[in-house]
């Protein structure tokens, strides 16, 4: 939404659309929530820049938007970037040798998990903007029934226990409502409790603990590969070369 209150369209998979949106923005920007996402695209698709679609949409588009709006965020003096990631990041470190699945077989879940690792690394890499008064944190909203699952076929949904044999949604006790899922985003966007905090990963309204190698079965937590500052800087440089 623009400063005037009007909604404007932006296609995060199209860097020209992102650039046009950023150029049109006027005035300071207090909070940028990187919330858009796609999940488990069945077949490998790429953008005009050659990026695998999930990595492009979930990470690169948001990165390019934040870079394009950097001056407006800096003008606020205490702006916040909130990056919506996923617990799926734990299963997929970023593969710098083949991030676009050119050489390795495409796997929709590996591609999704990698894109969500990139989201956390984006927040870590944004520590370079701390001197501009900009903080950035990532989060896992939890499991929620939304249109994010629209690319999953019925067989997969049944295997996940999400629908019954007749295609009816099965209410999961571990699932959150949309409002509950948004709670951690709201905390990071507005709460004084996280004033000045940057480069962290949150879930259930609190900072998540790192998952150790022998804790693979643990529910929740953040993988160390998503918090590594050297990897974050490498990804930042990789993405910067693409958007310029």
Short mmCIF file of N, CA, C and O in Angstrom, two decimals, residues 149 152-163 169:
data_model
loop_
_atom_site.label_atom_id
_atom_site.label_comp_id
_atom_site.label_asym_id
_atom_site.label_seq_id
_atom_site.Cartn_x
_atom_site.Cartn_y
_atom_site.Cartn_z
N UNK A 149 -1.01 -23.41 -0.18
CA UNK A 149 -1.03 -24.84 -0.54
C UNK A 149 -1.66 -25.11 -1.91
O UNK A 149 -1.88 -26.26 -2.27
N UNK A 152 -0.39 -27.90 -4.31
CA UNK A 152 -0.32 -29.29 -3.87
C UNK A 152 -1.49 -30.07 -4.44
O UNK A 152 -2.64 -29.65 -4.34
N UNK A 153 -1.21 -31.22 -5.02
CA UNK A 153 -2.28 -32.06 -5.54
C UNK A 153 -2.99 -32.77 -4.40
O UNK A 153 -2.50 -32.80 -3.26
N UNK A 154 -4.14 -33.35 -4.70
CA UNK A 154 -4.95 -33.98 -3.66
C UNK A 154 -4.21 -35.13 -2.98
O UNK A 154 -4.33 -35.34 -1.77
N UNK A 155 -3.42 -35.89 -3.75
CA UNK A 155 -2.69 -37.01 -3.17
C UNK A 155 -1.70 -36.53 -2.11
O UNK A 155 -1.57 -37.14 -1.04
N UNK A 156 -1.03 -35.42 -2.40
CA UNK A 156 -0.09 -34.87 -1.43
C UNK A 156 -0.82 -34.33 -0.22
O UNK A 156 -0.39 -34.53 0.93
N UNK A 157 -1.93 -33.65 -0.43
CA UNK A 157 -2.71 -33.12 0.68
C UNK A 157 -3.23 -34.24 1.57
O UNK A 157 -3.25 -34.12 2.80
N UNK A 158 -3.63 -35.36 0.96
CA UNK A 158 -4.10 -36.50 1.77
C UNK A 158 -2.93 -37.10 2.56
O UNK A 158 -3.08 -37.48 3.72
N UNK A 159 -1.77 -37.19 1.92
CA UNK A 159 -0.59 -37.73 2.59
C UNK A 159 -0.18 -36.87 3.78
O UNK A 159 0.32 -37.38 4.79
N UNK A 160 -0.43 -35.58 3.67
CA UNK A 160 -0.13 -34.66 4.77
C UNK A 160 -1.24 -34.64 5.82
O UNK A 160 -1.10 -33.98 6.85
N UNK A 161 -2.34 -35.34 5.53
CA UNK A 161 -3.46 -35.35 6.47
C UNK A 161 -4.26 -34.07 6.44
O UNK A 161 -4.99 -33.77 7.38
N UNK A 162 -4.13 -33.32 5.34
CA UNK A 162 -4.80 -32.02 5.25
C UNK A 162 -6.23 -32.13 4.73
O UNK A 162 -7.06 -31.26 5.01
N UNK A 163 -6.52 -33.18 3.93
CA UNK A 163 -7.88 -33.38 3.43
C UNK A 163 -8.25 -34.85 3.55
O UNK A 163 -7.38 -35.73 3.63
N UNK A 169 -11.38 -30.38 3.89
CA UNK A 169 -10.25 -29.99 4.74
C UNK A 169 -10.41 -30.59 6.13
O UNK A 169 -11.49 -30.52 6.73
#
